mmCIF file of C-alpha atoms and ligand atoms in Angstrom:
data_model
loop_
_atom_site.group_PDB
_atom_site.id
_atom_site.type_symbol
_atom_site.label_atom_id
_atom_site.label_comp_id
_atom_site.label_asym_id
_atom_site.label_seq_id
_atom_site.Cartn_x
_atom_site.Cartn_y
_atom_site.Cartn_z
ATOM 1 C CA MET A 76 20.817 9.517 -24.959
ATOM 2 C CA ILE A 77 18.374 9.672 -22.065
ATOM 3 C CA ARG A 78 18.830 10.955 -18.504
ATOM 4 C CA VAL A 79 16.255 9.881 -15.941
ATOM 5 C CA GLY A 80 15.721 9.929 -12.193
ATOM 6 C CA MET A 81 13.887 7.425 -10.036
ATOM 7 C CA LEU A 82 12.737 7.360 -6.441
ATOM 8 C CA THR A 83 10.817 5.091 -4.086
ATOM 9 C CA SER A 84 8.523 6.935 -1.703
ATOM 10 C CA GLY A 85 6.245 6.203 1.268
ATOM 11 C CA GLY A 86 5.948 2.880 3.096
ATOM 12 C CA ASP A 87 8.074 0.260 1.384
ATOM 13 C CA CYS A 88 6.816 -3.034 0.009
ATOM 14 C CA GLN A 89 8.083 -6.080 -1.811
ATOM 15 C CA ALA A 90 8.909 -5.662 -5.529
ATOM 16 C CA LEU A 91 10.161 -2.061 -5.425
ATOM 17 C CA ASN A 92 13.559 -3.328 -6.601
ATOM 18 C CA ALA A 93 11.968 -5.589 -9.206
ATOM 19 C CA THR A 94 10.114 -2.558 -10.582
ATOM 20 C CA MET A 95 13.257 -0.398 -10.764
ATOM 21 C CA ARG A 96 15.018 -3.278 -12.492
ATOM 22 C CA GLY A 97 12.144 -3.443 -14.994
ATOM 23 C CA ILE A 98 12.440 0.277 -15.764
ATOM 24 C CA ALA A 99 16.221 0.091 -16.107
ATOM 25 C CA LYS A 100 16.183 -3.001 -18.320
ATOM 26 C CA GLY A 101 13.544 -1.390 -20.504
ATOM 27 C CA LEU A 102 15.582 1.802 -20.862
ATOM 28 C CA TYR A 103 18.849 -0.026 -21.583
ATOM 29 C CA ASN A 104 17.073 -1.940 -24.329
ATOM 30 C CA LEU A 105 15.384 1.120 -25.827
ATOM 31 C CA TYR A 106 18.323 3.553 -25.771
ATOM 32 C CA ASP A 107 22.032 3.253 -26.627
ATOM 33 C CA ASP A 108 23.038 5.674 -23.917
ATOM 34 C CA VAL A 109 21.245 5.767 -20.555
ATOM 35 C CA GLU A 110 22.027 7.723 -17.386
ATOM 36 C CA ILE A 111 19.992 6.907 -14.295
ATOM 37 C CA PHE A 112 20.045 8.907 -11.071
ATOM 38 C CA GLY A 113 18.564 7.213 -8.004
ATOM 39 C CA PHE A 114 17.257 9.665 -5.393
ATOM 40 C CA LEU A 115 17.841 8.507 -1.838
ATOM 41 C CA ASP A 116 15.035 8.078 0.703
ATOM 42 C CA GLY A 117 12.158 9.113 -1.516
ATOM 43 C CA TYR A 118 11.310 12.746 -2.230
ATOM 44 C CA LYS A 119 13.863 13.761 0.406
ATOM 45 C CA GLY A 120 16.589 12.875 -2.099
ATOM 46 C CA LEU A 121 14.989 15.033 -4.775
ATOM 47 C CA ILE A 122 14.426 17.963 -2.385
ATOM 48 C CA TYR A 123 17.961 17.952 -0.976
ATOM 49 C CA ALA A 124 19.748 16.691 -4.107
ATOM 50 C CA GLU A 125 20.881 13.487 -2.429
ATOM 51 C CA TYR A 126 21.275 10.958 -5.189
ATOM 52 C CA LYS A 127 23.394 8.212 -6.605
ATOM 53 C CA LYS A 128 24.389 7.748 -10.225
ATOM 54 C CA MET A 129 23.288 4.223 -10.944
ATOM 55 C CA GLU A 130 25.257 1.661 -12.921
ATOM 56 C CA LYS A 131 23.791 -1.168 -14.951
ATOM 57 C CA SER A 132 25.160 -3.572 -12.323
ATOM 58 C CA ASP A 133 23.060 -1.887 -9.588
ATOM 59 C CA PHE A 134 19.988 -3.412 -11.189
ATOM 60 C CA SER A 135 21.458 -6.874 -11.422
ATOM 61 C CA GLY A 136 20.246 -9.658 -9.130
ATOM 62 C CA ILE A 137 17.590 -7.533 -7.430
ATOM 63 C CA ILE A 138 14.374 -8.986 -8.868
ATOM 64 C CA LYS A 139 13.788 -10.946 -5.680
ATOM 65 C CA ARG A 140 15.259 -8.545 -3.142
ATOM 66 C CA GLY A 141 12.738 -7.008 -0.734
ATOM 67 C CA GLY A 142 12.853 -3.392 0.478
ATOM 68 C CA THR A 143 14.349 -0.730 -1.749
ATOM 69 C CA ILE A 144 17.968 -0.248 -2.768
ATOM 70 C CA LEU A 145 17.334 3.532 -2.763
ATOM 71 C CA GLY A 146 15.738 3.793 0.686
ATOM 72 C CA THR A 147 12.429 5.502 1.296
ATOM 73 C CA SER A 148 10.735 7.986 3.603
ATOM 74 C CA ARG A 149 7.333 9.484 4.145
ATOM 75 C CA GLN A 150 7.136 13.100 2.918
ATOM 76 C CA PRO A 151 3.463 14.014 3.417
ATOM 77 C CA PHE A 152 1.854 15.605 0.373
ATOM 78 C CA LYS A 153 0.031 18.124 2.549
ATOM 79 C CA LEU A 154 3.404 19.518 3.714
ATOM 80 C CA MET A 155 4.951 19.793 0.244
ATOM 81 C CA ARG A 156 3.832 23.398 -0.175
ATOM 82 C CA GLU A 157 5.103 24.304 3.299
ATOM 83 C CA PRO A 158 8.748 25.392 3.639
ATOM 84 C CA ASP A 159 11.073 23.055 5.590
ATOM 85 C CA LYS A 160 12.546 24.064 8.971
ATOM 86 C CA ASN A 161 15.199 26.162 7.212
ATOM 87 C CA GLY A 162 12.659 27.956 5.045
ATOM 88 C CA LEU A 163 13.419 25.908 1.911
ATOM 89 C CA ASP A 164 10.665 25.778 -0.714
ATOM 90 C CA LYS A 165 10.421 22.010 -1.304
ATOM 91 C CA VAL A 166 8.638 22.153 -4.643
ATOM 92 C CA GLU A 167 11.069 24.696 -6.102
ATOM 93 C CA SER A 168 13.932 22.662 -4.731
ATOM 94 C CA MET A 169 12.705 19.456 -6.409
ATOM 95 C CA LYS A 170 12.305 21.307 -9.707
ATOM 96 C CA HIS A 171 15.796 22.728 -9.300
ATOM 97 C CA THR A 172 17.361 19.282 -8.729
ATOM 98 C CA TYR A 173 15.506 17.855 -11.742
ATOM 99 C CA ARG A 174 16.669 20.712 -13.988
ATOM 100 C CA LYS A 175 20.211 20.788 -12.646
ATOM 101 C CA LEU A 176 20.610 17.104 -13.520
ATOM 102 C CA ARG A 177 18.995 17.834 -16.925
ATOM 103 C CA LEU A 178 16.575 14.952 -16.486
ATOM 104 C CA ASP A 179 14.257 13.887 -19.277
ATOM 105 C CA CYS A 180 11.937 12.011 -16.932
ATOM 106 C CA LEU A 181 11.352 11.174 -13.276
ATOM 107 C CA PHE A 182 9.941 7.765 -12.301
ATOM 108 C CA VAL A 183 8.039 7.785 -9.007
ATOM 109 C CA LEU A 184 7.369 4.435 -7.327
ATOM 110 C CA GLY A 185 4.797 5.201 -4.690
ATOM 111 C CA GLY A 186 1.317 4.944 -3.258
ATOM 112 C CA ASN A 187 -1.447 7.493 -2.874
ATOM 113 C CA GLY A 188 0.366 10.392 -1.203
ATOM 114 C CA SER A 189 3.482 9.922 -3.343
ATOM 115 C CA GLN A 190 1.461 9.933 -6.565
ATOM 116 C CA LYS A 191 -0.261 13.150 -5.451
ATOM 117 C CA THR A 192 3.175 14.761 -5.255
ATOM 118 C CA ALA A 193 4.074 13.176 -8.613
ATOM 119 C CA ASN A 194 0.996 14.840 -10.081
ATOM 120 C CA LEU A 195 1.958 18.159 -8.510
ATOM 121 C CA LEU A 196 5.424 17.940 -10.100
ATOM 122 C CA SER A 197 3.863 17.006 -13.421
ATOM 123 C CA GLN A 198 1.602 20.061 -13.201
ATOM 124 C CA GLU A 199 4.698 22.124 -12.401
ATOM 125 C CA GLY A 200 6.101 21.092 -15.783
ATOM 126 C CA LEU A 201 8.318 18.082 -15.011
ATOM 127 C CA ASN A 202 8.084 14.876 -17.046
ATOM 128 C CA VAL A 203 6.830 12.363 -14.514
ATOM 129 C CA ILE A 204 5.725 8.726 -14.766
ATOM 130 C CA GLY A 205 4.193 7.027 -11.720
ATOM 131 C CA LEU A 206 4.384 3.339 -10.789
ATOM 132 C CA PRO A 207 1.711 1.964 -8.444
ATOM 133 C CA LYS A 208 3.214 0.652 -5.219
ATOM 134 C CA THR A 209 1.464 -0.428 -2.031
ATOM 135 C CA ILE A 210 0.463 -3.487 -0.091
ATOM 136 C CA ASP A 211 -2.952 -1.830 0.356
ATOM 137 C CA ASN A 212 -3.979 -2.038 -3.344
ATOM 138 C CA ASP A 213 -5.876 1.215 -2.927
ATOM 139 C CA LEU A 214 -4.580 3.293 -5.855
ATOM 140 C CA TRP A 215 -7.273 4.634 -8.125
ATOM 141 C CA GLY A 216 -6.910 3.667 -11.793
ATOM 142 C CA THR A 217 -5.195 0.288 -11.480
ATOM 143 C CA ASP A 218 -6.650 -3.131 -10.763
ATOM 144 C CA MET A 219 -3.515 -4.092 -8.865
ATOM 145 C CA THR A 220 -0.531 -2.491 -7.157
ATOM 146 C CA PHE A 221 2.775 -4.291 -6.746
ATOM 147 C CA GLY A 222 3.360 -5.458 -3.165
ATOM 148 C CA PHE A 223 -0.257 -6.437 -2.580
ATOM 149 C CA ASN A 224 0.014 -10.053 -3.672
ATOM 150 C CA SER A 225 3.186 -10.630 -1.614
ATOM 151 C CA ALA A 226 1.534 -9.099 1.462
ATOM 152 C CA VAL A 227 -1.568 -11.264 0.977
ATOM 153 C CA GLU A 228 0.713 -14.318 1.034
ATOM 154 C CA ILE A 229 2.360 -13.248 4.306
ATOM 155 C CA ALA A 230 -0.891 -12.274 6.018
ATOM 156 C CA THR A 231 -2.457 -15.576 4.886
ATOM 157 C CA ASN A 232 0.489 -17.463 6.268
ATOM 158 C CA ALA A 233 0.040 -15.664 9.598
ATOM 159 C CA ILE A 234 -3.627 -16.696 9.696
ATOM 160 C CA ASP A 235 -2.669 -20.277 8.768
ATOM 161 C CA CYS A 236 -0.241 -20.434 11.701
ATOM 162 C CA ILE A 237 -2.824 -19.035 14.090
ATOM 163 C CA HIS A 238 -5.432 -21.491 12.827
ATOM 164 C CA THR A 239 -3.645 -24.542 14.189
ATOM 165 C CA THR A 240 -2.998 -23.131 17.650
ATOM 166 C CA ALA A 241 -6.517 -21.639 17.828
ATOM 167 C CA ALA A 242 -7.964 -25.077 17.057
ATOM 168 C CA SER A 243 -5.802 -26.826 19.670
ATOM 169 C CA HIS A 244 -6.797 -24.423 22.444
ATOM 170 C CA GLY A 245 -10.349 -23.725 21.367
ATOM 171 C CA ARG A 246 -9.700 -19.984 21.414
ATOM 172 C CA VAL A 247 -11.017 -16.994 19.564
ATOM 173 C CA PHE A 248 -8.173 -15.329 17.684
ATOM 174 C CA ILE A 249 -8.040 -11.895 16.136
ATOM 175 C CA ILE A 250 -5.380 -11.312 13.495
ATOM 176 C CA GLU A 251 -4.889 -7.631 12.763
ATOM 177 C CA ILE A 252 -3.965 -6.967 9.159
ATOM 178 C CA MET A 253 -2.521 -3.768 7.680
ATOM 179 C CA GLY A 254 -4.801 -1.217 6.042
ATOM 180 C CA HIS A 255 -6.014 1.879 7.877
ATOM 181 C CA LYS A 256 -8.396 3.145 5.236
ATOM 182 C CA VAL A 257 -8.859 0.219 2.877
ATOM 183 C CA GLY A 258 -9.570 -3.425 3.718
ATOM 184 C CA SER A 259 -8.541 -5.232 0.502
ATOM 185 C CA LEU A 260 -5.574 -6.952 2.127
ATOM 186 C CA THR A 261 -7.688 -8.124 5.085
ATOM 187 C CA LEU A 262 -10.461 -9.300 2.792
ATOM 188 C CA GLU A 263 -8.199 -11.413 0.568
ATOM 189 C CA ALA A 264 -5.957 -12.765 3.328
ATOM 190 C CA GLY A 265 -9.029 -13.421 5.467
ATOM 191 C CA MET A 266 -10.673 -15.424 2.702
ATOM 192 C CA ALA A 267 -7.451 -17.266 1.850
ATOM 193 C CA GLY A 268 -6.855 -18.102 5.506
ATOM 194 C CA GLY A 269 -10.399 -19.349 6.062
ATOM 195 C CA ALA A 270 -11.382 -16.618 8.535
ATOM 196 C CA ASP A 271 -14.865 -16.866 10.017
ATOM 197 C CA VAL A 272 -15.256 -13.138 10.562
ATOM 198 C CA ILE A 273 -13.712 -10.302 8.524
ATOM 199 C CA LEU A 274 -13.937 -6.706 9.731
ATOM 200 C CA LEU A 275 -13.126 -3.917 7.277
ATOM 201 C CA PRO A 276 -13.056 -0.094 7.409
ATOM 202 C CA GLU A 277 -15.619 -0.073 4.589
ATOM 203 C CA ILE A 278 -18.203 -2.177 6.482
ATOM 204 C CA PRO A 279 -18.728 -0.849 10.040
ATOM 205 C CA TYR A 280 -19.389 -3.694 12.465
ATOM 206 C CA ASP A 281 -21.811 -4.266 15.295
ATOM 207 C CA ILE A 282 -19.927 -6.031 18.110
ATOM 208 C CA ASN A 283 -23.093 -7.963 19.037
ATOM 209 C CA LYS A 284 -23.184 -9.468 15.550
ATOM 210 C CA VAL A 285 -19.548 -10.505 15.876
ATOM 211 C CA ALA A 286 -20.321 -12.044 19.284
ATOM 212 C CA ASP A 287 -23.288 -13.889 17.720
ATOM 213 C CA ALA A 288 -20.952 -15.389 15.111
ATOM 214 C CA VAL A 289 -18.599 -16.631 17.843
ATOM 215 C CA ARG A 290 -21.513 -18.138 19.807
ATOM 216 C CA ARG A 291 -22.955 -19.758 16.681
ATOM 217 C CA ARG A 292 -19.635 -21.455 16.022
ATOM 218 C CA SER A 293 -19.287 -22.831 19.516
ATOM 219 C CA LYS A 294 -22.900 -24.045 19.477
ATOM 220 C CA ALA A 295 -22.113 -25.852 16.228
ATOM 221 C CA GLY A 296 -19.221 -27.594 17.973
ATOM 222 C CA CYS A 297 -16.371 -25.453 16.567
ATOM 223 C CA GLY A 298 -14.361 -24.508 19.602
ATOM 224 C CA PHE A 299 -12.423 -21.747 17.907
ATOM 225 C CA THR A 300 -13.059 -18.691 15.735
ATOM 226 C CA ILE A 301 -10.685 -16.810 13.443
ATOM 227 C CA ILE A 302 -11.365 -13.088 13.052
ATOM 228 C CA ALA A 303 -9.390 -11.046 10.494
ATOM 229 C CA VAL A 304 -9.510 -7.381 11.457
ATOM 230 C CA ALA A 305 -8.160 -4.516 9.341
ATOM 231 C CA GLU A 306 -6.172 -1.864 11.235
ATOM 232 C CA GLY A 307 -8.862 0.622 10.263
ATOM 233 C CA ALA A 308 -11.918 -1.519 11.116
ATOM 234 C CA ILE A 309 -14.561 0.602 12.782
ATOM 235 C CA SER A 310 -17.712 -0.068 14.800
ATOM 236 C CA LYS A 311 -21.076 1.326 13.754
ATOM 237 C CA GLU A 312 -21.095 3.663 16.799
ATOM 238 C CA ASP A 313 -17.633 5.004 15.961
ATOM 239 C CA ALA A 314 -18.532 5.421 12.291
ATOM 240 C CA ALA A 315 -21.372 7.702 13.399
ATOM 241 C CA LEU A 316 -18.942 10.047 15.220
ATOM 242 C CA THR A 317 -17.519 13.145 13.592
ATOM 243 C CA LYS A 318 -13.876 12.906 12.503
ATOM 244 C CA LYS A 319 -12.872 15.057 15.473
ATOM 245 C CA GLU A 320 -14.853 12.992 17.991
ATOM 246 C CA TYR A 321 -13.421 9.765 16.582
ATOM 247 C CA LYS A 322 -9.833 11.082 16.752
ATOM 248 C CA LYS A 323 -10.410 12.064 20.395
ATOM 249 C CA LYS A 324 -11.832 8.619 21.179
ATOM 250 C CA VAL A 325 -8.820 6.880 19.619
ATOM 251 C CA ALA A 326 -6.376 9.189 21.424
ATOM 252 C CA GLU A 327 -8.024 8.453 24.788
ATOM 253 C CA SER A 328 -8.527 4.715 24.191
ATOM 254 C CA PRO A 329 -6.726 2.378 26.621
ATOM 255 C CA TYR A 330 -6.248 -0.109 23.750
ATOM 256 C CA PRO A 331 -3.218 -0.080 21.434
ATOM 257 C CA SER A 332 -5.457 -0.749 18.431
ATOM 258 C CA VAL A 333 -9.029 -1.592 17.470
ATOM 259 C CA SER A 334 -8.317 -5.356 17.685
ATOM 260 C CA TYR A 335 -7.646 -5.157 21.430
ATOM 261 C CA GLU A 336 -10.887 -3.257 21.961
ATOM 262 C CA ILE A 337 -12.791 -5.903 19.978
ATOM 263 C CA ALA A 338 -11.062 -8.644 21.995
ATOM 264 C CA ALA A 339 -12.085 -7.072 25.321
ATOM 265 C CA ARG A 340 -15.696 -6.606 24.192
ATOM 266 C CA LEU A 341 -15.909 -10.183 22.884
ATOM 267 C CA GLU A 342 -14.558 -11.633 26.132
ATOM 268 C CA GLU A 343 -17.274 -9.715 27.998
ATOM 269 C CA LEU A 344 -20.045 -10.736 25.607
ATOM 270 C CA THR A 345 -19.143 -14.387 24.973
ATOM 271 C CA GLY A 346 -17.030 -15.442 27.928
ATOM 272 C CA SER A 347 -14.539 -16.901 25.438
ATOM 273 C CA GLU A 348 -10.801 -16.539 25.715
ATOM 274 C CA VAL A 349 -9.706 -14.100 22.986
ATOM 275 C CA ARG A 350 -6.126 -13.547 21.781
ATOM 276 C CA VAL A 351 -4.762 -10.928 19.391
ATOM 277 C CA THR A 352 -1.915 -11.371 16.897
ATOM 278 C CA VAL A 353 -0.501 -8.429 14.942
ATOM 279 C CA PRO A 354 1.869 -9.464 12.113
ATOM 280 C CA GLY A 355 2.497 -5.740 11.448
ATOM 281 C CA HIS A 356 5.380 -4.748 9.196
ATOM 282 C CA MET A 357 6.210 -8.370 8.423
ATOM 283 C CA GLN A 358 3.510 -7.909 5.794
ATOM 284 C CA ARG A 359 5.707 -5.441 3.897
ATOM 285 C CA GLY A 360 8.912 -7.443 4.235
ATOM 286 C CA GLY A 361 10.791 -10.241 2.562
ATOM 287 C CA GLU A 362 10.920 -11.323 -1.034
ATOM 288 C CA PRO A 363 8.239 -10.473 -3.587
ATOM 289 C CA SER A 364 5.939 -13.246 -4.786
ATOM 290 C CA ALA A 365 6.318 -14.564 -8.338
ATOM 291 C CA TYR A 366 3.119 -12.704 -9.265
ATOM 292 C CA ASP A 367 4.562 -9.404 -8.011
ATOM 293 C CA ARG A 368 7.867 -9.977 -9.814
ATOM 294 C CA VAL A 369 6.042 -10.418 -13.098
ATOM 295 C CA LEU A 370 3.685 -7.484 -12.493
ATOM 296 C CA SER A 371 6.583 -5.201 -11.508
ATOM 297 C CA SER A 372 8.685 -6.235 -14.470
ATOM 298 C CA ARG A 373 5.787 -5.559 -16.829
ATOM 299 C CA LEU A 374 4.975 -2.176 -15.252
ATOM 300 C CA GLY A 375 8.657 -1.186 -15.269
ATOM 301 C CA ALA A 376 9.253 -2.189 -18.879
ATOM 302 C CA ARG A 377 6.145 -0.327 -19.995
ATOM 303 C CA ALA A 378 7.176 2.755 -18.009
ATOM 304 C CA ALA A 379 10.411 2.806 -20.013
ATOM 305 C CA GLN A 380 8.422 2.624 -23.261
ATOM 306 C CA MET A 381 6.119 5.407 -22.079
ATOM 307 C CA CYS A 382 9.179 7.537 -21.387
ATOM 308 C CA LYS A 383 10.416 6.911 -24.930
ATOM 309 C CA ASP A 384 6.978 7.775 -26.327
ATOM 310 C CA GLY A 385 6.756 10.976 -24.264
ATOM 311 C CA GLU A 386 3.665 9.791 -22.384
ATOM 312 C CA PHE A 387 4.330 11.757 -19.228
ATOM 313 C CA GLY A 388 1.897 12.722 -16.479
ATOM 314 C CA ASN A 389 0.634 9.139 -16.301
ATOM 315 C CA LEU A 390 0.546 6.261 -13.896
ATOM 316 C CA VAL A 391 1.403 2.872 -15.402
ATOM 317 C CA VAL A 392 -1.485 0.576 -14.495
ATOM 318 C CA ILE A 393 -2.868 -2.894 -15.089
ATOM 319 C CA LYS A 394 -6.459 -3.199 -16.275
ATOM 320 C CA ASN A 395 -8.058 -6.552 -17.098
ATOM 321 C CA GLY A 396 -4.630 -8.142 -17.342
ATOM 322 C CA GLU A 397 -3.219 -5.561 -19.782
ATOM 323 C CA ILE A 398 -0.685 -2.870 -18.902
ATOM 324 C CA ASP A 399 -1.993 0.582 -19.709
ATOM 325 C CA LYS A 400 -1.612 4.221 -18.695
ATOM 326 C CA PHE A 401 -3.894 6.335 -16.511
ATOM 327 C CA PRO A 402 -3.610 10.118 -15.985
ATOM 328 C CA LEU A 403 -1.952 11.002 -12.675
ATOM 329 C CA ALA A 404 -4.362 13.934 -12.396
ATOM 330 C CA GLU A 405 -7.334 11.551 -12.421
ATOM 331 C CA SER A 406 -5.807 9.133 -9.929
ATOM 332 C CA ALA A 407 -4.466 11.695 -7.447
ATOM 333 C CA GLY A 408 -6.492 12.048 -4.274
ATOM 334 C CA LYS A 409 -8.900 9.185 -4.981
ATOM 335 C CA LEU A 410 -8.854 6.008 -2.966
ATOM 336 C CA LYS A 411 -9.869 2.604 -4.325
ATOM 337 C CA VAL A 412 -11.829 1.090 -1.436
ATOM 338 C CA VAL A 413 -13.612 -2.248 -1.008
ATOM 339 C CA ASP A 414 -17.120 -1.896 -2.375
ATOM 340 C CA PRO A 415 -19.452 -3.549 0.172
ATOM 341 C CA ASN A 416 -21.666 -4.633 -2.756
ATOM 342 C CA SER A 417 -18.813 -6.086 -4.817
ATOM 343 C CA SER A 418 -18.892 -9.629 -6.074
ATOM 344 C CA ILE A 419 -16.041 -10.743 -3.769
ATOM 345 C CA VAL A 420 -17.884 -9.524 -0.653
ATOM 346 C CA GLN A 421 -21.034 -11.314 -1.784
ATOM 347 C CA GLU A 422 -19.096 -14.531 -2.381
ATOM 348 C CA ALA A 423 -17.498 -14.225 1.043
ATOM 349 C CA ARG A 424 -20.988 -13.944 2.539
ATOM 350 C CA LEU A 425 -22.051 -17.036 0.556
ATOM 351 C CA LEU A 426 -19.175 -18.875 2.201
ATOM 352 C CA GLY A 427 -20.648 -17.981 5.579
ATOM 353 C CA ILE A 428 -18.119 -15.266 6.441
ATOM 354 C CA THR A 429 -19.539 -12.647 8.820
ATOM 355 C CA PHE A 430 -18.707 -8.965 8.276
ATOM 356 C CA GLY A 431 -20.380 -7.933 11.524
ATOM 357 C CA ASP A 432 -22.942 -5.678 9.796
HETATM 358 O O1 F6P B 714 2.279 1.428 3.144
HETATM 359 C C1 F6P B 714 0.990 1.095 3.522
HETATM 360 C C2 F6P B 714 0.971 0.691 4.979
HETATM 361 O O2 F6P B 714 1.715 -0.480 5.159
HETATM 362 C C3 F6P B 714 -0.431 0.514 5.527
HETATM 363 O O3 F6P B 714 -1.001 -0.732 5.245
HETATM 364 C C4 F6P B 714 -0.197 0.727 7.000
HETATM 365 O O4 F6P B 714 -1.371 1.119 7.620
HETATM 366 C C5 F6P B 714 0.859 1.806 7.017
HETATM 367 O O5 F6P B 714 1.536 1.703 5.784
HETATM 368 C C6 F6P B 714 1.850 1.703 8.137
HETATM 369 O O6 F6P B 714 2.697 2.802 8.078
HETATM 370 P P1 F6P B 714 4.099 2.941 8.813
HETATM 371 O O7 F6P B 714 5.063 2.026 8.119
HETATM 372 O O8 F6P B 714 4.473 4.363 8.627
HETATM 373 O O9 F6P B 714 3.880 2.524 10.228
#
């Protein structure tokens, strides 16, 4: 007999349901008697004891369903130690719910912030296993997070669509891709979509270099340029500001996002017509790719085995194609960013892609 809880926390992504299905299938195969409690809307459900007793049938037919059947919410890690508006101690409350339901394990499907809270709960004595979710692929300890591959497909498709209209009109197009702190999604979708320029948070750009790339293309007879910009792309001048100065600049900026600022500067510098497209949350929506379904199923099944083996306090990860475990304590608080000297960035440069540096 095993009693477990599961929750999905933070921004959603494709393959959350496929992962929960993987955990459930694994548990039903490993144990004769399984009780699963699904907490609603992420950690909120654990804090306020809002949950649903799951049936085997709840996990049926969901491998390809996007979103999350449990709902999700953002519960910032930095506020976990602060009481809620009614003075409730959130950490104590989560521990209370876990103990009241006599859980043997809690599965947390989440990204960076959510896994920090998972680690906190593990250090508070709960049996926790983390599963690496996010379209950003920025979790420390795993080569890949589920959701990333599906989002790359969508962002690539957006660039593909823009490509044809950009070519017809001879325009410069900026496609803004999700990722405030980490540019992996922009890098891969940009390469897959044949972008000419890719701007990432990890490689601050010089707008004059970007303008040069646009001019070079038109001189060479290419009337259009495709620029993939991460939400968190930053200019060299802005990267030199303090955090406070940068926040102030963003708050006072007349532009809705960095892409619009880049567009305005490029129009000034090159005289070209520049358009911006922001696919936004589309990148987190829809059905998971086949790759993500397989990855999620593998991670979920292995999480069930780790529960059986008592390997708590770990994140289930994939390393060199093999599923493995990685201590939550070592992953928590670290971000996996794009290394500007990595092989993929060098290959992109060999292809003639400009990073604006
Ligand atoms: O979940 C990751 C992510 O999609 C980032 O890529 C993006 O910057 C952010 O979430 C958007 O957050 P929200 O859904 O809260 O607007």
